[in-house]
């Protein structure tokens, strides 16, 4: 099992949360606190994870599916979810969580957590290159990170941007110094959506073509039926004539 799958199962699943994405990171500027000297647990791996409560995700999907003809019901259900009291065990909105795995341990530990609406700015550092560096600015925190790879950072940014657009209605974080593929265009999320749309269009076209073929077949069948009936009537008349 990969580390991200283990984090999803161990940290988020027990709280009915769905992990949407994660990126392994290191600080660009290390803290000056000596963990070993102060009784800390030594070296560790850090992951920045994006998650959402399973129920909120289901409600969001339901709202999106029915918004065209049930605006009032979708709004009421969305309002119900937003007005639920916030607890430490089960947040009611999408969140960003720092998860650590200490050296010598196979388990993961949940550390700092921010609600997605507290995110103010996402800085990709280099809009023209594949940089693994990025910054996250929250209401009460600022972290400078380096992802394990530029590709992993890009994937996480795409998921983060899509999630912000989906779950935040009022104040969305600012994405700066980010490559265009993160914001749209060649985004893997847009590509997936395009693929689904294309598949639906092809299926619809195939059904239409099948319907046309069935229609033509029905017309031919009706013509053959009429011809057979006319032939039978003519044959009957001839038989009656010769009989007489």
Coordinates of N, CA and C in Angstrom, one line a residue:
X1 N 0.8 -1.2 0.0 CA 0.0 0.0 0.0 C 0.9 1.2 0.0
X2 N 0.6 2.2 -0.9 CA 1.3 3.4 -0.9 C 1.1 4.3 0.3
X3 N 2.0 5.3 0.5 CA 1.9 6.1 1.7 C 0.6 6.9 1.7
X4 N 0.2 7.4 0.5 CA -1.0 8.2 0.4 C -2.3 7.4 0.6
X5 N -2.3 6.2 0.1 CA -3.4 5.3 0.4 C -3.5 5.0 1.9
X6 N -2.3 4.8 2.5 CA -2.3 4.5 4.0 C -2.8 5.7 4.7
X7 N -2.4 6.9 4.3 CA -2.9 8.1 5.0 C -4.4 8.2 4.9
X8 N -4.9 8.0 3.7 CA -6.4 8.1 3.5 C -7.1 7.1 4.4
X9 N -6.6 5.9 4.4 CA -7.3 4.8 5.2 C -7.1 5.1 6.7
X10 N -6.0 5.5 7.2 CA -5.7 5.6 8.6 C -6.1 6.9 9.2
X11 N -6.0 8.0 8.5 CA -6.2 9.4 9.0 C -7.6 9.9 8.7
X12 N -8.1 9.7 7.5 CA -9.3 10.3 7.1 C -10.5 9.4 7.0
X13 N -10.4 8.2 6.6 CA -11.5 7.3 6.6 C -12.2 7.1 7.9
X14 N -11.5 6.9 9.0 CA -12.2 6.8 10.3 C -13.1 7.9 10.7
X15 N -12.8 9.1 10.1 CA -13.6 10.3 10.4 C -14.6 10.6 9.3
X16 N -14.9 9.6 8.5 CA -15.8 9.8 7.3 C -15.4 10.9 6.4
X17 N -14.1 11.1 6.2 CA -13.5 12.1 5.3 C -12.9 11.4 4.1
X18 N -13.0 12.0 3.0 CA -12.4 11.5 1.8 C -11.2 12.4 1.4
X19 N -10.0 11.8 1.3 CA -8.8 12.5 0.9 C -8.8 12.7 -0.6
X20 N -8.8 13.9 -1.1 CA -8.9 14.2 -2.5 C -7.5 14.2 -3.1
X21 N -6.5 14.6 -2.3 CA -5.1 14.6 -2.9 C -4.1 14.9 -1.8
X22 N -2.9 14.6 -2.0 CA -1.8 14.8 -1.1 C -0.5 15.0 -1.8
X23 N 0.4 15.8 -1.1 CA 1.7 16.0 -1.7 C 2.8 15.9 -0.6
X24 N 3.8 15.1 -0.8 CA 4.9 15.0 0.2 C 5.8 16.2 0.0
X25 N 6.1 16.8 1.2 CA 6.9 18.1 1.1 C 8.0 18.1 2.2
X26 N 8.9 19.1 2.0 CA 9.9 19.5 3.0 C 9.9 21.0 3.0
X27 N 10.3 21.5 4.2 CA 10.3 23.0 4.3 C 11.5 23.5 3.6
X28 N 11.3 24.7 3.0 CA 12.5 25.3 2.3 C 13.4 26.0 3.3
X29 N 12.7 26.4 4.4 CA 13.5 27.0 5.5 C 13.2 26.2 6.8
X30 N 14.2 25.5 7.3 CA 14.0 24.7 8.4 C 13.7 25.5 9.7
X31 N 12.9 24.9 10.6 CA 12.7 25.5 11.9 C 14.0 25.4 12.7
X32 N 14.2 26.3 13.6 CA 15.4 26.3 14.4 C 15.3 25.5 15.7
X33 N 14.1 24.9 15.9 CA 13.9 24.2 17.1 C 14.5 22.8 16.9
X34 N 15.5 22.4 17.8 CA 16.1 21.1 17.6 C 15.2 20.0 18.3
X35 N 14.6 19.2 17.4 CA 13.6 18.3 18.0 C 14.2 17.2 18.9
X36 N 15.4 16.7 18.5 CA 16.1 15.7 19.3 C 16.5 16.3 20.6
X37 N 17.0 17.5 20.6 CA 17.5 18.1 21.9 C 16.3 18.4 22.8
X38 N 15.1 18.6 22.3 CA 14.0 18.9 23.2 C 13.1 17.8 23.4
X39 N 13.5 16.6 23.1 CA 12.7 15.4 23.4 C 11.8 15.1 22.3
X40 N 12.0 15.6 21.1 CA 11.2 15.3 19.9 C 11.3 13.9 19.4
X41 N 10.6 13.6 18.4 CA 10.7 12.2 17.8 C 11.6 12.0 16.7
X42 N 12.5 13.0 16.4 CA 13.5 12.8 15.4 C 13.0 13.2 14.0
X43 N 13.6 12.5 13.0 CA 13.2 12.8 11.6 C 11.8 12.3 11.2
X44 N 11.3 13.0 10.2 CA 9.9 12.6 9.8 C 9.6 13.0 8.4
X45 N 8.6 12.4 7.8 CA 8.1 12.8 6.5 C 6.8 13.6 6.7
X46 N 6.7 14.6 5.8 CA 5.5 15.5 5.9 C 4.7 15.4 4.7
X47 N 3.4 15.4 4.9 CA 2.4 15.4 3.7 C 1.4 16.5 3.9
X48 N 1.1 17.2 2.9 CA 0.0 18.2 2.9 C -1.2 17.5 2.2
X49 N -2.3 17.4 2.9 CA -3.4 16.6 2.4 C -4.7 17.5 2.3
X50 N -5.4 17.2 1.2 CA -6.7 17.9 1.0 C -7.8 16.9 1.1
X51 N -8.8 17.2 2.0 CA -9.9 16.3 2.3 C -11.2 17.0 2.4
X52 N -12.2 16.2 2.3 CA -13.6 16.7 2.4 C -14.4 15.6 3.1
X53 N -15.4 16.0 4.0 CA -16.3 15.0 4.6 C -17.0 14.3 3.5
X54 N -17.2 13.0 3.7 CA -17.9 12.2 2.7 C -19.3 12.7 2.4
X55 N -20.0 13.0 3.5 CA -21.4 13.5 3.3 C -21.4 14.8 2.6
X56 N -20.5 15.7 2.8 CA -20.5 17.0 2.1 C -20.2 16.7 0.6
X57 N -19.3 15.8 0.3 CA -19.0 15.5 -1.1 C -20.3 14.9 -1.8
X58 N -21.0 14.1 -1.1 CA -22.3 13.5 -1.7 C -23.3 14.6 -1.9
X59 N -23.4 15.5 -0.9 CA -24.4 16.6 -1.0 C -24.0 17.5 -2.1
X60 N -22.7 17.8 -2.3 CA -22.3 18.6 -3.4 C -22.6 18.0 -4.7
X61 N -22.4 16.7 -4.9 CA -22.7 16.0 -6.1 C -24.2 16.1 -6.4
X62 N -25.0 15.9 -5.3 CA -26.4 15.9 -5.5 C -26.9 17.2 -5.9
X63 N -26.3 18.3 -5.3 CA -26.7 19.7 -5.6 C -26.4 20.0 -7.1
X64 N -25.2 19.5 -7.5 CA -24.8 19.8 -8.9 C -25.7 19.1 -9.9
X65 N -26.2 17.9 -9.6 CA -27.0 17.1 -10.5 C -28.4 17.6 -10.6
X66 N -28.9 18.3 -9.5 CA -30.3 18.7 -9.5 C -30.5 20.2 -9.6
X67 N -29.4 21.0 -9.7 CA -29.5 22.4 -9.6 C -30.3 23.0 -10.8
X68 N -30.4 22.3 -11.9 CA -31.1 22.8 -13.1 C -32.6 22.8 -12.9
X69 N -33.1 21.9 -12.0 CA -34.6 21.9 -11.9 C -35.0 21.9 -10.4
X70 N -34.1 21.9 -9.4 CA -34.5 21.9 -8.0 C -33.6 22.9 -7.3
X71 N -33.6 24.2 -7.7 CA -32.7 25.2 -7.0 C -33.0 25.3 -5.5
X72 N -34.3 25.3 -5.2 CA -34.6 25.6 -3.7 C -34.2 24.4 -2.9
X73 N -34.4 23.2 -3.3 CA -34.1 22.0 -2.5 C -32.6 21.9 -2.4
X74 N -31.8 22.1 -3.4 CA -30.3 22.0 -3.4 C -29.8 23.1 -2.4
X75 N -30.4 24.3 -2.5 CA -29.9 25.4 -1.6 C -30.2 25.1 -0.2
X76 N -31.4 24.5 0.1 CA -31.7 24.1 1.5 C -30.8 23.1 2.0
X77 N -30.5 22.1 1.2 CA -29.6 21.0 1.7 C -28.2 21.5 1.9
X78 N -27.7 22.4 1.0 CA -26.4 23.0 1.1 C -26.3 23.8 2.4
X79 N -27.4 24.6 2.6 CA -27.4 25.5 3.8 C -27.4 24.6 5.1
X80 N -28.1 23.5 5.1 CA -28.1 22.6 6.2 C -26.7 22.1 6.6
X81 N -25.9 21.7 5.5 CA -24.6 21.2 5.7 C -23.7 22.3 6.3
X82 N -23.8 23.6 5.7 CA -22.9 24.6 6.1 C -23.2 25.1 7.6
X83 N -24.4 24.9 8.0 CA -24.8 25.4 9.4 C -24.6 24.4 10.5
X84 N -24.0 23.2 10.1 CA -23.7 22.3 11.2 C -22.6 22.8 12.1
X85 N -22.6 22.5 13.4 CA -21.6 22.9 14.3 C -20.2 22.3 13.9
X86 N -19.1 23.0 14.0 CA -17.8 22.5 13.7 C -17.3 21.8 15.0
X87 N -16.7 20.6 14.8 CA -16.1 19.9 15.9 C -14.7 19.5 15.5
X88 N -13.9 19.1 16.5 CA -12.5 18.7 16.2 C -12.4 17.4 15.4
X89 N -13.5 16.6 15.6 CA -13.5 15.2 15.0 C -14.0 15.2 13.6
X90 N -14.9 16.0 13.2 CA -15.5 15.8 11.9 C -15.8 17.2 11.3
X91 N -14.9 17.9 10.7 CA -15.1 19.2 10.1 C -16.2 19.1 9.0
X92 N -17.0 20.2 8.9 CA -18.1 20.2 7.9 C -17.7 20.7 6.6
X93 N -16.5 21.2 6.4 CA -16.1 21.7 5.1 C -14.7 21.1 4.7
X94 N -14.4 21.4 3.4 CA -13.1 20.9 2.9 C -12.0 21.5 3.8
X95 N -10.9 20.7 4.0 CA -9.8 21.2 4.8 C -8.5 20.7 4.3
X96 N -7.4 21.4 4.7 CA -6.0 21.1 4.4 C -5.4 20.7 5.7
X97 N -4.8 19.5 5.7 CA -4.2 18.9 6.9 C -2.7 18.5 6.7
X98 N -1.9 18.8 7.7 CA -0.5 18.4 7.7 C -0.4 17.1 8.4
X99 N 0.1 16.1 7.7 CA 0.2 14.8 8.3 C 1.7 14.4 8.3
X100 N 2.2 13.8 9.4 CA 3.6 13.4 9.6 C 3.7 11.9 9.8
X101 N 4.8 11.4 9.4 CA 5.2 10.0 9.7 C 6.6 10.0 10.2
X102 N 6.8 9.7 11.5 CA 8.1 9.8 12.2 C 9.0 8.6 11.8
X103 N 10.2 8.8 11.9 CA 11.2 7.8 11.5 C 11.0 6.6 12.4
X104 N 11.0 5.4 11.8 CA 10.9 4.2 12.6 C 9.4 3.8 12.9
X105 N 8.5 4.6 12.4 CA 7.1 4.3 12.7 C 6.4 4.0 11.3
X106 N 5.4 3.1 11.4 CA 4.6 2.8 10.2 C 3.3 3.5 10.2
X107 N 3.0 4.2 11.2 CA 1.7 4.9 11.3 C 1.9 6.4 11.0
X108 N 0.8 7.1 10.8 CA 0.8 8.5 10.5 C 0.1 9.3 11.6
X109 N 0.5 10.6 11.7 CA 0.0 11.4 12.8 C -0.6 12.7 12.2
X110 N -1.8 13.1 12.5 CA -2.4 14.3 12.1 C -1.9 15.5 12.9
X111 N -1.4 16.5 12.2 CA -0.9 17.7 12.9 C -1.8 18.9 12.6
X112 N -1.2 20.0 12.1 CA -2.0 21.2 11.9 C -3.1 21.0 10.8
X113 N -4.2 21.7 11.0 CA -5.3 21.6 10.1 C -5.9 23.0 9.9
X114 N -6.3 23.3 8.6 CA -6.9 24.6 8.3 C -8.2 24.3 7.4
X115 N -9.2 25.0 7.7 CA -10.4 24.9 6.8 C -10.0 25.5 5.4
X116 N -10.5 25.1 4.4 CA -10.2 25.5 3.0 C -10.4 27.0 2.9
X117 N -11.5 27.5 3.5 CA -11.8 28.9 3.5 C -10.8 29.8 4.1
X118 N -9.9 29.2 5.0 CA -8.9 30.0 5.6 C -7.7 30.2 4.7
X119 N -7.6 29.5 3.6 CA -6.5 29.6 2.6 C -6.7 30.9 1.8
X120 N -5.6 31.8 1.9 CA -5.7 33.1 1.2 C -4.9 33.1 -0.1
X121 N -3.8 32.4 -0.1 CA -3.0 32.5 -1.4 C -2.2 31.2 -1.6
X122 N -2.1 30.9 -2.8 CA -1.3 29.7 -3.3 C -0.3 30.2 -4.3
X123 N 1.0 30.1 -3.9 CA 2.1 30.7 -4.8 C 2.8 29.6 -5.4
X124 N 2.8 29.5 -6.7 CA 3.5 28.4 -7.4 C 5.0 28.7 -7.7
X125 N 5.4 29.9 -7.3 CA 6.8 30.4 -7.4 C 7.2 30.6 -8.8
X126 N 7.1 29.7 -9.7 CA 7.6 29.9 -11.1 C 6.5 29.5 -12.1
X127 N 5.9 30.5 -12.8 CA 4.8 30.3 -13.8 C 5.3 29.7 -15.1
X128 N 6.6 29.7 -15.3 CA 7.2 29.3 -16.6 C 7.9 28.0 -16.6
X129 N 8.1 27.5 -15.4 CA 8.9 26.2 -15.3 C 8.3 25.2 -14.4
X130 N 8.8 24.0 -14.4 CA 8.3 23.0 -13.5 C 9.1 23.0 -12.2
X131 N 8.7 24.0 -11.3 CA 9.3 24.1 -10.0 C 8.6 23.3 -9.0
X132 N 9.3 22.7 -8.1 CA 8.7 21.9 -7.0 C 8.4 22.7 -5.8
X133 N 8.8 24.0 -5.8 CA 8.6 24.9 -4.7 C 7.2 25.5 -4.7
X134 N 6.7 25.8 -3.5 CA 5.4 26.5 -3.5 C 5.2 27.1 -2.1
X135 N 4.3 28.1 -2.0 CA 4.0 28.7 -0.7 C 2.5 28.6 -0.5
X136 N 2.1 28.4 0.8 CA 0.7 28.4 1.2 C 0.5 29.5 2.3
X137 N -0.4 30.4 2.0 CA -0.7 31.5 3.0 C -2.1 31.3 3.5
X138 N -2.2 31.1 4.8 CA -3.5 31.0 5.5 C -3.7 32.3 6.3
X139 N -4.9 32.4 7.0 CA -5.2 33.5 7.8 C -4.2 33.7 8.9
X140 N -3.7 32.6 9.5 CA -2.9 32.7 10.6 C -1.6 31.9 10.5
X141 N -1.2 31.6 9.2 CA 0.0 30.8 9.0 C 0.6 31.0 7.6
X142 N 1.9 30.8 7.5 CA 2.5 30.9 6.2 C 3.6 29.9 6.1
X143 N 3.6 29.0 5.1 CA 4.5 27.9 5.0 C 5.2 27.9 3.6
X144 N 6.5 27.7 3.6 CA 7.2 27.6 2.4 C 7.7 26.1 2.2
X145 N 7.2 25.5 1.1 CA 7.5 24.1 0.9 C 8.2 23.8 -0.4
X146 N 8.7 22.5 -0.4 CA 9.3 22.0 -1.6 C 8.7 20.6 -1.7
X147 N 8.0 20.3 -2.8 CA 7.4 19.0 -3.1 C 8.4 18.0 -3.4
X148 N 8.1 16.7 -3.3 CA 9.0 15.7 -3.6 C 9.4 15.7 -5.1
X149 N 8.4 16.1 -6.0 CA 8.6 16.3 -7.4 C 7.8 17.4 -7.9
X150 N 8.2 18.0 -9.0 CA 7.4 19.1 -9.6 C 6.1 18.5 -10.1
X151 N 6.1 17.3 -10.6 CA 4.8 16.7 -11.1 C 3.8 16.5 -10.0
X152 N 4.3 16.0 -8.8 CA 3.4 15.8 -7.7 C 2.8 17.1 -7.3
X153 N 3.6 18.2 -7.3 CA 3.1 19.5 -6.9 C 2.0 19.9 -7.9
X154 N 2.3 19.8 -9.2 CA 1.3 20.2 -10.2 C 0.0 19.5 -10.1
X155 N 0.0 18.2 -9.8 CA -1.2 17.4 -9.6 C -2.0 17.9 -8.4
X156 N -1.3 18.1 -7.3 CA -1.9 18.6 -6.1 C -2.5 20.0 -6.3
X157 N -1.8 20.9 -7.0 CA -2.3 22.2 -7.3 C -3.6 22.1 -8.2
X158 N -3.6 21.3 -9.1 CA -4.8 21.1 -10.0 C -6.0 20.7 -9.2
X159 N -5.8 19.7 -8.3 CA -6.9 19.2 -7.4 C -7.3 20.3 -6.4
X160 N -6.4 21.1 -5.9 CA -6.6 22.1 -4.9 C -7.4 23.3 -5.6
X161 N -7.0 23.6 -6.8 CA -7.7 24.7 -7.5 C -9.2 24.3 -7.9
X162 N -9.3 23.1 -8.3 CA -10.7 22.6 -8.7 C -11.5 22.5 -7.4
X163 N -11.0 22.1 -6.3 CA -11.7 22.0 -5.0 C -12.2 23.4 -4.5
X164 N -11.3 24.3 -4.7 CA -11.6 25.7 -4.3 C -12.8 26.2 -5.1
X165 N -12.7 26.0 -6.4 CA -13.8 26.4 -7.3 C -15.1 25.7 -7.0
X166 N -15.0 24.5 -6.5 CA -16.2 23.7 -6.3 C -16.9 24.0 -4.9
X167 N -16.1 24.1 -3.9 CA -16.6 24.2 -2.5 C -16.7 25.6 -1.9
X168 N -15.9 26.5 -2.5 CA -15.9 27.9 -1.9 C -16.8 28.8 -2.8
X169 N -17.7 29.5 -2.2 CA -18.6 30.3 -3.0 C -18.3 31.8 -2.9
X170 N -17.8 32.3 -1.7 CA -17.6 33.7 -1.5 C -16.2 34.1 -1.8
X171 N -15.3 33.8 -0.9 CA -13.9 34.2 -1.0 C -13.0 33.0 -1.4
X172 N -12.5 33.1 -2.6 CA -11.6 32.0 -3.0 C -10.1 32.5 -2.9
X173 N -9.2 31.6 -2.6 CA -7.8 32.0 -2.5 C -7.2 32.4 -3.9
X174 N -6.2 33.2 -3.8 CA -5.5 33.7 -5.0 C -4.4 32.7 -5.4
X175 N -4.4 32.3 -6.7 CA -3.4 31.5 -7.2 C -2.5 32.4 -8.0
X176 N -1.2 32.5 -7.6 CA -0.3 33.3 -8.3 C 1.0 32.5 -8.7
X177 N 1.6 33.0 -9.7 CA 2.9 32.3 -10.2 C 2.7 30.8 -10.5
X178 N 1.5 30.5 -11.1 CA 1.2 29.1 -11.4 C 1.1 28.9 -12.9
X179 N 1.5 27.8 -13.3 CA 1.5 27.5 -14.8 C 0.0 27.4 -15.2
X180 N -0.2 27.7 -16.5 CA -1.5 27.8 -17.1 C -2.2 26.4 -17.0
X181 N -1.5 25.3 -17.1 CA -2.1 24.0 -17.0 C -2.7 23.7 -15.7
X182 N -2.3 24.4 -14.6 CA -2.9 24.2 -13.3 C -4.3 24.9 -13.2
X183 N -4.4 26.1 -13.9 CA -5.6 26.8 -13.8 C -6.7 26.4 -14.8
X184 N -6.2 25.6 -15.8 CA -7.2 25.2 -16.9 C -6.4 24.7 -18.1
X185 N -7.0 24.7 -19.2 CA -6.3 24.2 -20.4 C -6.0 22.8 -20.4
X186 N -4.7 22.4 -20.1 CA -4.3 21.0 -20.1 C -4.5 20.3 -18.8
X187 N -5.2 20.9 -17.8 CA -5.4 20.3 -16.5 C -5.9 18.9 -16.6
X188 N -5.4 18.0 -15.8 CA -5.9 16.6 -15.8 C -7.4 16.6 -15.5
X189 N -7.8 17.5 -14.7 CA -9.2 17.5 -14.3 C -10.1 17.9 -15.5
X190 N -9.6 18.9 -16.2 CA -10.4 19.3 -17.4 C -10.3 18.2 -18.5
X191 N -9.2 17.6 -18.6 CA -9.0 16.5 -19.6 C -10.0 15.4 -19.2
X192 N -10.1 15.0 -17.9 CA -11.0 14.0 -17.5 C -12.5 14.4 -17.9
X193 N -12.8 15.6 -17.6 CA -14.1 16.1 -17.9 C -14.4 16.1 -19.4
X194 N -13.4 16.5 -20.2 CA -13.6 16.4 -21.6 C -13.8 15.0 -22.1
X195 N -13.0 14.1 -21.5 CA -13.2 12.7 -21.9 C -14.6 12.1 -21.6
X196 N -15.1 12.5 -20.4 CA -16.4 12.1 -20.1 C -17.5 12.7 -21.1
X197 N -17.3 14.0 -21.3 CA -18.2 14.6 -22.3 C -18.2 14.0 -23.6
X198 N -17.0 13.7 -24.1 CA -16.8 13.1 -25.4 C -17.5 11.7 -25.5
X199 N -17.3 10.9 -24.4 CA -17.9 9.6 -24.3 C -19.4 9.7 -24.3
X200 N -20.0 10.7 -23.6 CA -21.4 10.8 -23.6 C -21.9 11.2 -25.0
X201 N -21.2 12.1 -25.6 CA -21.6 12.6 -27.0 C -21.6 11.4 -28.0
X202 N -20.5 10.6 -27.9 CA -20.4 9.4 -28.8 C -21.5 8.4 -28.5
X203 N -21.8 8.2 -27.2 CA -22.9 7.3 -26.9 C -24.2 7.8 -27.4
X204 N -24.4 9.1 -27.3 CA -25.7 9.7 -27.7 C -25.8 9.6 -29.3
X205 N -24.7 9.8 -29.9 CA -24.7 9.7 -31.4 C -25.0 8.3 -31.8
X206 N -24.3 7.3 -31.1 CA -24.6 5.9 -31.5 C -26.0 5.5 -31.3
X207 N -26.6 6.0 -30.2 CA -28.1 5.7 -30.0 C -28.9 6.3 -31.0
X208 N -28.6 7.6 -31.4 CA -29.4 8.2 -32.5 C -29.3 7.5 -33.8
X209 N -28.0 7.0 -34.1 CA -27.8 6.3 -35.4 C -28.6 4.9 -35.3
X210 N -28.5 4.3 -34.1 CA -29.3 3.0 -34.0 C -30.8 3.2 -34.1
X211 N -31.2 4.4 -33.5 CA -32.6 4.7 -33.7 C -33.0 4.9 -35.1
X212 N -32.2 5.6 -35.9 CA -32.5 5.8 -37.3 C -32.5 4.5 -38.0
X213 N -31.5 3.6 -37.7 CA -31.5 2.3 -38.4 C -32.7 1.5 -38.1
X214 N -33.1 1.5 -36.8 CA -34.3 0.8 -36.4 C -35.6 1.4 -37.1
X215 N -35.6 2.7 -37.2 CA -36.7 3.3 -37.9 C -36.8 2.9 -39.4
X216 N -35.6 2.8 -40.0 CA -35.6 2.4 -41.4 C -36.0 0.9 -41.6
X217 N -35.6 0.1 -40.6 CA -35.9 -1.3 -40.6 C -37.4 -1.5 -40.4
X218 N -38.0 -0.7 -39.5 CA -39.5 -0.8 -39.3 C -40.2 -0.4 -40.6
X219 N -39.7 0.7 -41.3 CA -40.4 1.1 -42.5 C -40.3 0.0 -43.6
X220 N -39.2 -0.7 -43.7 CA -39.0 -1.8 -44.7 C -39.9 -2.9 -44.3
X221 N -40.0 -3.2 -43.0 CA -40.9 -4.3 -42.5 C -42.3 -4.0 -42.9
X222 N -42.7 -2.8 -42.7 CA -44.1 -2.4 -43.0 C -44.4 -2.5 -44.5
X223 N -43.4 -2.1 -45.3 CA -43.6 -2.2 -46.7 C -43.7 -3.7 -47.2
X224 N -42.8 -4.5 -46.6 CA -42.9 -6.0 -46.9 C -44.2 -6.6 -46.5
X225 N -44.7 -6.1 -45.3 CA -46.0 -6.6 -44.8 C -47.1 -6.2 -45.8
X226 N -47.1 -5.0 -46.2 CA -48.1 -4.5 -47.2 C -48.1 -5.3 -48.5
X227 N -46.8 -5.5 -49.0 CA -46.7 -6.2 -50.2 C -47.2 -7.6 -50.1
X228 N -46.8 -8.3 -49.0 CA -47.3 -9.6 -48.8 C -48.8 -9.7 -48.7
X229 N -49.4 -8.7 -48.1 CA -50.9 -8.7 -48.0 C -51.5 -8.5 -49.3
X230 N -50.9 -7.6 -50.1 CA -51.5 -7.4 -51.5 C -51.3 -8.6 -52.3
X231 N -50.2 -9.3 -52.2 CA -49.9 -10.5 -53.0 C -50.9 -11.6 -52.6
X232 N -51.2 -11.7 -51.3 CA -52.2 -12.7 -50.8 C -53.6 -12.4 -51.3
X233 N -53.9 -11.1 -51.3 CA -55.3 -10.8 -51.8 C -55.4 -11.0 -53.3
X234 N -54.3 -10.7 -54.1 CA -54.3 -11.0 -55.5 C -54.4 -12.5 -55.8
X235 N -53.6 -13.3 -55.1 CA -53.6 -14.7 -55.2 C -55.0 -15.3 -54.9
X236 N -55.6 -14.7 -53.9 CA -57.0 -15.2 -53.5 C -58.0 -14.9 -54.6
X237 N -57.9 -13.7 -55.2 CA -58.8 -13.4 -56.3 C -58.6 -14.3 -57.5
X238 N -57.4 -14.5 -57.9 CA -57.1 -15.4 -59.0 C -57.6 -16.8 -58.7
X239 N -57.4 -17.3 -57.5 CA -57.9 -18.6 -57.2 C -59.4 -18.7 -57.3
X240 N -60.1 -17.7 -56.8 CA -61.6 -17.7 -56.9 C -62.0 -17.6 -58.3
X241 N -61.3 -16.9 -59.1 CA -61.7 -16.7 -60.5 C -61.6 -18.0 -61.3
X242 N -60.4 -18.7 -61.1 CA -60.3 -20.0 -61.8 C -61.2 -21.1 -61.2
X243 N -61.6 -20.9 -60.0 CA -62.6 -21.9 -59.4 C -63.9 -21.7 -60.0
X244 N -64.3 -20.5 -60.3 CA -65.6 -20.2 -60.9 C -65.6 -20.7 -62.4

